[in-house]
Amino acid sequence: MEFVCLRQRELVPVPFGLETAEAVSLVLNYITAYQMLHRSAKVKPGQRVLVHGASGGVGTALLQLGRLAGLEMYGTCSARGASAVSDLGGIAIDYQHQDFVEEIHRLTGEGVDAVFDPIGGTHLWDSRKALRPGGRVVGYGLITSIRGEGLTSGRPGRRQRFRGTTIFGLYIAGGWLLPGRKRVIPYSIQTLKRLKPEWFRQDLIALFDLLQQKKIKPLIAQRFPLAEARHAHELLGKGGVIGKFVLALNGPSHELRAA
Ligand SMILES: NC(=O)c1ccc[n+]([C@@H]2O[C@H](COP(=O)([O-])OP(=O)(O)OC[C@H]3O[C@@H](n4cnc5c(N)ncnc54)[C@H](OP(=O)(O)O)[C@@H]3O)[C@@H](O)[C@H]2O)c1
């Protein structure tokens, strides 16, 4: 048996009756999505957003929460994720066969109000081209992309880290200096939790409430016993997984970790 000691203020009660696999699935992806929408991009009903990786864990959370916020949504995904994206209210753009910047301007005219980009690197600048004047690109997953472990990165290394950090710094500065008021801003769940721990609690409580009211539903792709963690990671590595894998410690009623 292992124990973890936490300060009382770090704890958020899980409302009675929630399924543990769904509750655990909220903690990383839905907080990330919720805070990017409401704390970073500060979206308003009727605005247009572009979600990259829209069939993934954070992407599907962004679509569910974006629909509740009354947004018009576009999402990049491969062909196999297109139906999941449209089921959640997004207009799918196949990133493998279409130029998303051209597609966004064809569909919206002047561009979107916000883009959520976990790809990083030069992709952030393309995302900026999809904005309307005054819009924001929220870059996340940047620590993984800077380490060379991101969605499209190659081998990790110091050079890659240096390049990733420099490019990102230039894009943030370019957003402020170039005309068009199109900003590139970073989001990191760890940094925001450190700076604003009360937001983390408030947002998780709001999400548990939405889950209890059945207004959101985390997509759980598959459940595995903990002993099959390696197999689960191998399947994740092959891509094409829609939603979360949940590892259960002692069978279905003791799910503890979501990957
Ligand atoms: N900063 C934070 O606070 C934070 C929090 C959570 C996650 N993250 C990071 O965010 C990233 C995404 O996490 P996740 O859990 O959503 O991952 P995920 O479930 O693996 O989903 C990633 C999705 O991206 C798609 N994809 C891959 N390359 C793409 C491209 N070039 N354009 C558009 N879509 C592309 C994949 O689709 P196909 O498989 O169909 O190609 C997949 O659906 C990861 O790097 C993760 O580490 C950061």
mmCIF file of N, CA and C in Angstrom, residues 1 20 30 74 139 159 163 174 254:
data_model
loop_
_atom_site.group_PDB
_atom_site.id
_atom_site.type_symbol
_atom_site.label_atom_id
_atom_site.label_comp_id
_atom_site.label_asym_id
_atom_site.label_seq_id
_atom_site.Cartn_x
_atom_site.Cartn_y
_atom_site.Cartn_z
ATOM 1 N N MET A 1 0.853 -1.203 0.000
ATOM 2 C CA MET A 1 0.000 0.000 0.000
ATOM 3 C C MET A 1 0.883 1.246 0.000
ATOM 4 N N THR A 20 -15.724 6.525 -11.118
ATOM 5 C CA THR A 20 -14.321 6.915 -10.870
ATOM 6 C C THR A 20 -13.536 7.101 -12.174
ATOM 7 N N TYR A 30 -9.575 17.840 -19.052
ATOM 8 C CA TYR A 30 -10.692 18.791 -18.983
ATOM 9 C C TYR A 30 -10.281 20.079 -18.282
ATOM 10 N N TYR A 74 -14.118 24.397 -35.238
ATOM 11 C CA TYR A 74 -13.450 23.683 -36.322
ATOM 12 C C TYR A 74 -12.372 22.829 -35.676
ATOM 13 N N GLY A 139 -0.908 28.083 -27.109
ATOM 14 C CA GLY A 139 -0.005 26.953 -27.350
ATOM 15 C C GLY A 139 0.104 26.124 -26.076
ATOM 16 N N ARG A 159 19.637 20.397 -28.443
ATOM 17 C CA ARG A 159 19.465 21.266 -29.606
ATOM 18 C C ARG A 159 17.986 21.530 -29.892
ATOM 19 N N ARG A 163 16.035 25.015 -29.738
ATOM 20 C CA ARG A 163 15.318 25.483 -30.932
ATOM 21 C C ARG A 163 13.845 25.746 -30.584
ATOM 22 N N GLY A 174 6.713 38.174 -31.621
ATOM 23 C CA GLY A 174 6.150 38.574 -32.915
ATOM 24 C C GLY A 174 4.676 38.925 -32.799
ATOM 25 N N HIS A 254 -12.039 0.242 -9.082
ATOM 26 C CA HIS A 254 -10.909 0.920 -8.444
ATOM 27 C C HIS A 254 -10.014 1.631 -9.452
#
